[in-house]
Short mmCIF file of N, CA and C in Angstrom, two decimals:
data_model
loop_
_atom_site.label_atom_id
_atom_site.label_comp_id
_atom_site.label_asym_id
_atom_site.label_seq_id
_atom_site.Cartn_x
_atom_site.Cartn_y
_atom_site.Cartn_z
N UNK A 1288 3.10 -1.88 -10.60
CA UNK A 1288 3.23 -1.91 -9.24
C UNK A 1288 2.66 -3.35 -8.68
N UNK A 1289 3.35 -3.56 -7.56
CA UNK A 1289 3.17 -4.90 -6.95
C UNK A 1289 3.44 -4.74 -5.48
N UNK A 1290 3.10 -5.77 -4.68
CA UNK A 1290 3.54 -5.91 -3.35
C UNK A 1290 4.05 -7.28 -3.10
N UNK A 1291 5.18 -7.38 -2.22
CA UNK A 1291 5.68 -8.66 -1.84
C UNK A 1291 5.90 -8.69 -0.34
N UNK A 1292 5.66 -9.68 0.26
CA UNK A 1292 5.16 -10.96 -0.36
C UNK A 1292 3.50 -10.79 -0.56
N UNK A 1293 3.16 -11.66 -1.52
CA UNK A 1293 1.78 -11.82 -1.70
C UNK A 1293 1.34 -12.95 -2.03
N UNK A 1294 0.79 -13.86 -1.31
CA UNK A 1294 -0.09 -13.36 0.10
C UNK A 1294 0.93 -13.12 1.17
N UNK A 1295 0.48 -12.39 2.07
CA UNK A 1295 1.30 -12.06 3.23
C UNK A 1295 0.97 -13.14 4.22
N UNK A 1296 2.10 -13.58 4.78
CA UNK A 1296 1.91 -14.60 6.03
C UNK A 1296 2.15 -14.03 7.33
N UNK A 1297 1.03 -13.90 8.04
CA UNK A 1297 1.12 -13.17 9.23
C UNK A 1297 2.04 -13.89 10.36
N UNK A 1298 2.13 -15.18 10.15
CA UNK A 1298 3.06 -15.91 11.16
C UNK A 1298 4.43 -15.56 10.92
N UNK A 1299 4.94 -15.03 9.96
CA UNK A 1299 6.39 -14.70 9.68
C UNK A 1299 6.48 -13.18 9.66
N UNK A 1300 5.91 -12.47 10.53
CA UNK A 1300 6.13 -10.90 10.63
C UNK A 1300 5.00 -10.30 10.16
N UNK A 1301 4.19 -10.69 9.25
CA UNK A 1301 3.12 -10.00 8.63
C UNK A 1301 3.38 -8.75 8.07
N UNK A 1302 4.33 -8.62 7.20
CA UNK A 1302 4.66 -7.20 6.66
C UNK A 1302 4.76 -7.38 5.13
N UNK A 1303 4.37 -6.54 4.53
CA UNK A 1303 4.39 -6.54 3.08
C UNK A 1303 4.98 -5.26 2.40
N UNK A 1304 5.58 -5.24 1.29
CA UNK A 1304 6.21 -3.90 0.75
C UNK A 1304 5.59 -3.70 -0.60
N UNK A 1305 5.19 -2.46 -0.79
CA UNK A 1305 4.56 -2.01 -1.94
C UNK A 1305 5.67 -1.43 -2.79
N UNK A 1306 5.75 -1.81 -4.01
CA UNK A 1306 6.69 -1.36 -4.97
C UNK A 1306 6.00 -0.80 -6.19
N UNK A 1307 6.51 0.67 -6.50
CA UNK A 1307 5.75 1.18 -7.70
C UNK A 1307 6.81 2.06 -8.35
N UNK A 1308 6.60 2.48 -9.50
CA UNK A 1308 7.45 3.29 -10.31
C UNK A 1308 6.86 4.62 -10.71
N UNK A 1309 7.68 5.70 -10.52
CA UNK A 1309 7.11 6.96 -10.87
C UNK A 1309 7.94 7.57 -11.76
N UNK A 1310 7.28 8.10 -13.01
CA UNK A 1310 8.16 8.76 -14.07
C UNK A 1310 8.53 10.09 -13.78
N UNK A 1311 8.06 10.68 -12.72
CA UNK A 1311 8.42 11.95 -12.30
C UNK A 1311 8.49 12.10 -10.73
N UNK A 1312 9.24 13.09 -10.17
CA UNK A 1312 9.30 13.15 -8.84
C UNK A 1312 7.92 13.68 -8.31
N UNK A 1313 7.21 13.04 -7.26
CA UNK A 1313 6.01 13.34 -6.70
C UNK A 1313 6.07 14.59 -5.70
N UNK A 1314 5.11 15.33 -5.56
CA UNK A 1314 5.14 16.20 -4.41
C UNK A 1314 4.65 15.49 -3.16
N UNK A 1315 3.61 14.54 -3.28
CA UNK A 1315 3.43 13.59 -2.18
C UNK A 1315 2.97 12.27 -2.73
N UNK A 1316 2.93 11.27 -1.92
CA UNK A 1316 2.51 10.02 -2.23
C UNK A 1316 1.66 9.44 -1.00
N UNK A 1317 0.53 8.83 -1.20
CA UNK A 1317 -0.15 8.42 -0.18
C UNK A 1317 -0.63 6.94 -0.55
N UNK A 1318 -0.77 5.90 0.20
CA UNK A 1318 -1.12 4.60 -0.04
C UNK A 1318 -2.26 4.25 1.02
N UNK A 1319 -3.51 3.89 0.31
CA UNK A 1319 -4.49 3.46 1.26
C UNK A 1319 -4.86 2.21 1.00
N UNK A 1320 -5.22 1.43 2.11
CA UNK A 1320 -5.58 0.03 2.03
C UNK A 1320 -7.02 0.11 2.45
N UNK A 1321 -7.81 -0.87 1.71
CA UNK A 1321 -9.18 -1.08 1.82
C UNK A 1321 -9.61 -2.51 2.01
N UNK A 1322 -10.65 -2.79 2.72
CA UNK A 1322 -11.26 -4.17 2.77
C UNK A 1322 -11.79 -4.36 1.45
N UNK A 1323 -12.39 -5.69 1.20
CA UNK A 1323 -12.90 -6.12 -0.01
C UNK A 1323 -14.21 -5.50 -0.25
N UNK A 1324 -14.88 -5.03 0.87
CA UNK A 1324 -16.04 -4.25 0.91
C UNK A 1324 -16.08 -2.67 0.70
N UNK A 1325 -14.86 -2.36 0.53
CA UNK A 1325 -14.67 -0.83 0.29
C UNK A 1325 -14.35 0.04 1.46
N UNK A 1326 -14.29 -0.57 2.72
CA UNK A 1326 -13.96 0.08 3.87
C UNK A 1326 -12.35 0.49 4.07
N UNK A 1327 -12.16 1.84 4.33
CA UNK A 1327 -10.81 2.17 4.40
C UNK A 1327 -10.23 1.66 5.74
N UNK A 1328 -9.26 0.91 5.69
CA UNK A 1328 -8.43 0.42 6.84
C UNK A 1328 -7.42 1.21 7.29
N UNK A 1329 -6.61 1.75 6.45
CA UNK A 1329 -5.26 2.33 6.84
C UNK A 1329 -4.85 3.18 5.74
N UNK A 1330 -4.38 4.29 6.02
CA UNK A 1330 -3.70 5.40 5.24
C UNK A 1330 -2.40 5.41 5.45
N UNK A 1331 -1.46 5.35 4.55
CA UNK A 1331 0.09 5.65 4.68
C UNK A 1331 0.31 6.95 4.05
N UNK A 1332 0.42 8.00 4.82
CA UNK A 1332 0.74 9.32 4.12
C UNK A 1332 2.15 9.71 4.54
N UNK A 1333 2.68 10.84 3.96
CA UNK A 1333 3.97 11.32 4.05
C UNK A 1333 4.94 10.15 3.68
N UNK A 1334 4.56 9.46 2.63
CA UNK A 1334 5.32 8.32 2.13
C UNK A 1334 6.50 9.04 1.19
N UNK A 1335 7.84 8.56 1.66
CA UNK A 1335 8.98 9.14 1.12
C UNK A 1335 9.28 8.53 -0.29
N UNK A 1336 9.03 9.20 -1.42
CA UNK A 1336 9.09 8.66 -2.79
C UNK A 1336 9.75 9.69 -3.66
N UNK A 1337 10.54 9.11 -4.80
CA UNK A 1337 11.27 10.02 -5.74
C UNK A 1337 10.89 9.34 -7.04
N UNK A 1338 11.40 10.13 -8.09
CA UNK A 1338 11.39 9.51 -9.45
C UNK A 1338 12.08 8.25 -9.53
N UNK A 1339 11.39 7.28 -10.20
CA UNK A 1339 12.11 5.82 -10.45
C UNK A 1339 11.07 4.89 -9.52
N UNK A 1340 11.87 3.77 -9.16
CA UNK A 1340 11.22 2.94 -8.26
C UNK A 1340 11.31 3.12 -6.92
N UNK A 1341 10.18 2.94 -6.11
CA UNK A 1341 10.03 3.15 -4.58
C UNK A 1341 9.56 1.91 -4.04
N UNK A 1342 9.78 1.97 -2.85
CA UNK A 1342 9.18 0.77 -1.97
C UNK A 1342 8.74 1.39 -0.60
N UNK A 1343 7.65 0.93 -0.11
CA UNK A 1343 6.94 1.36 0.95
C UNK A 1343 6.44 0.17 1.76
N UNK A 1344 6.60 -0.09 3.21
CA UNK A 1344 6.17 -1.23 4.03
C UNK A 1344 4.96 -0.85 4.66
N UNK A 1345 4.40 -2.05 4.93
CA UNK A 1345 2.96 -1.95 5.90
C UNK A 1345 3.13 -3.05 6.72
N UNK A 1346 2.75 -3.05 7.92
CA UNK A 1346 2.69 -4.06 8.85
C UNK A 1346 1.46 -4.87 8.98
N UNK A 1347 0.62 -4.54 8.06
CA UNK A 1347 -0.75 -5.25 8.07
C UNK A 1347 -1.63 -5.01 9.39
N UNK A 1348 -1.65 -3.72 9.71
CA UNK A 1348 -2.40 -3.31 10.83
C UNK A 1348 -3.23 -2.17 10.44
N UNK A 1349 -4.54 -1.99 10.91
CA UNK A 1349 -5.36 -0.97 10.57
C UNK A 1349 -5.00 0.25 11.36
N UNK A 1350 -5.67 1.33 11.35
CA UNK A 1350 -5.57 2.65 11.85
C UNK A 1350 -5.54 2.45 13.45
N UNK A 1351 -6.15 1.57 14.00
CA UNK A 1351 -6.23 1.32 15.46
C UNK A 1351 -5.11 0.52 15.96
N UNK A 1352 -4.20 -0.13 15.08
CA UNK A 1352 -3.19 -0.86 15.39
C UNK A 1352 -3.38 -2.41 15.52
N UNK A 1353 -4.76 -2.70 14.96
CA UNK A 1353 -5.19 -4.15 15.04
C UNK A 1353 -4.69 -4.84 13.76
N UNK A 1354 -4.27 -6.10 13.88
CA UNK A 1354 -3.72 -6.95 12.82
C UNK A 1354 -5.09 -6.98 11.86
N UNK A 1355 -4.93 -6.99 10.64
CA UNK A 1355 -6.03 -7.24 9.70
C UNK A 1355 -6.02 -8.84 9.68
N UNK A 1356 -7.54 -9.23 9.51
CA UNK A 1356 -7.75 -10.49 9.34
C UNK A 1356 -7.26 -11.19 8.05
N UNK A 1357 -7.40 -12.53 7.97
CA UNK A 1357 -7.13 -13.21 6.82
C UNK A 1357 -8.12 -12.83 5.71
N UNK A 1358 -7.76 -12.59 4.51
CA UNK A 1358 -8.64 -12.12 3.41
C UNK A 1358 -7.99 -11.49 2.33
N UNK A 1359 -8.71 -10.99 1.52
CA UNK A 1359 -8.41 -10.19 0.29
C UNK A 1359 -8.59 -8.59 0.64
N UNK A 1360 -7.49 -7.87 0.09
CA UNK A 1360 -7.43 -6.48 0.28
C UNK A 1360 -7.09 -5.61 -0.91
N UNK A 1361 -7.48 -4.43 -1.06
CA UNK A 1361 -7.06 -3.62 -2.20
C UNK A 1361 -6.34 -2.45 -1.61
N UNK A 1362 -5.36 -1.97 -2.42
CA UNK A 1362 -4.62 -0.85 -2.05
C UNK A 1362 -4.42 0.29 -3.28
N UNK A 1363 -4.42 1.40 -2.95
CA UNK A 1363 -4.46 2.42 -4.01
C UNK A 1363 -3.15 3.22 -3.70
N UNK A 1364 -2.36 3.46 -4.65
CA UNK A 1364 -1.09 4.37 -4.41
C UNK A 1364 -1.41 5.72 -5.26
N UNK A 1365 -1.44 6.72 -4.64
CA UNK A 1365 -1.85 8.02 -5.13
C UNK A 1365 -0.61 8.89 -5.01
N UNK A 1366 -0.20 9.40 -6.16
CA UNK A 1366 1.03 10.19 -6.36
C UNK A 1366 0.59 11.63 -6.86
N UNK A 1367 0.72 12.62 -5.97
CA UNK A 1367 0.47 14.00 -6.56
C UNK A 1367 1.64 14.49 -7.31
N UNK A 1368 1.61 15.00 -8.53
CA UNK A 1368 2.65 15.42 -9.36
C UNK A 1368 2.49 16.58 -9.81
N UNK A 1369 3.27 17.50 -10.39
CA UNK A 1369 3.02 18.76 -11.04
C UNK A 1369 2.08 18.70 -12.19
N UNK A 1370 1.83 17.56 -12.87
CA UNK A 1370 0.89 17.23 -13.84
C UNK A 1370 -0.32 16.74 -13.46
N UNK A 1371 -0.67 16.62 -12.25
CA UNK A 1371 -1.93 15.99 -11.69
C UNK A 1371 -1.59 14.69 -10.82
N UNK A 1372 -2.69 14.08 -10.43
CA UNK A 1372 -2.57 12.74 -9.74
C UNK A 1372 -2.49 11.67 -10.51
N UNK A 1373 -1.65 10.84 -10.03
CA UNK A 1373 -1.31 9.32 -10.67
C UNK A 1373 -1.95 8.40 -9.62
N UNK A 1374 -2.88 7.53 -9.91
CA UNK A 1374 -3.34 6.55 -9.15
C UNK A 1374 -3.22 5.10 -9.76
N UNK A 1375 -2.75 4.11 -8.95
CA UNK A 1375 -2.78 2.85 -9.31
C UNK A 1375 -3.58 1.90 -8.24
N UNK A 1376 -4.16 0.84 -8.58
CA UNK A 1376 -4.82 0.03 -7.59
C UNK A 1376 -4.21 -1.44 -7.78
N UNK A 1377 -4.06 -2.13 -6.46
CA UNK A 1377 -3.61 -3.40 -6.58
C UNK A 1377 -4.49 -4.24 -5.64
N UNK A 1378 -4.17 -5.66 -5.68
CA UNK A 1378 -4.86 -6.53 -4.62
C UNK A 1378 -3.87 -7.29 -3.90
N UNK A 1379 -4.09 -7.57 -2.66
CA UNK A 1379 -3.24 -8.42 -1.77
C UNK A 1379 -3.93 -9.54 -0.96
N UNK A 1380 -3.47 -10.30 -0.57
CA UNK A 1380 -4.01 -11.44 0.43
C UNK A 1380 -3.23 -11.42 1.68
N UNK A 1381 -4.00 -11.55 2.91
CA UNK A 1381 -3.31 -11.89 4.21
C UNK A 1381 -3.73 -13.19 4.48
N UNK A 1382 -2.80 -14.06 4.99
CA UNK A 1382 -3.03 -15.52 5.42
C UNK A 1382 -2.40 -15.64 6.68
N UNK A 1383 -2.78 -16.62 7.55
CA UNK A 1383 -2.08 -16.81 8.68
C UNK A 1383 -1.20 -18.00 8.63
#
């Protein structure tokens, strides 16, 4: 699992793409983005995902639509499958 670009440059569109691989087709996928102090900033739910490699974009804005500040953030990809939950955590940086 990774995101590209990393670091994200806000002056060039400020968007990043999370890429992750799933060994089985999920029932649902959610991506949650957190500040370095653990505050939930954004939830991407109803993410379209299939078995294999998947990619989901994020515009680096929080739930209120405000651009996230420069800094380090963590993201969690959560896939609900028939065999239970699969969770992976990654780190990204936003620069201006």
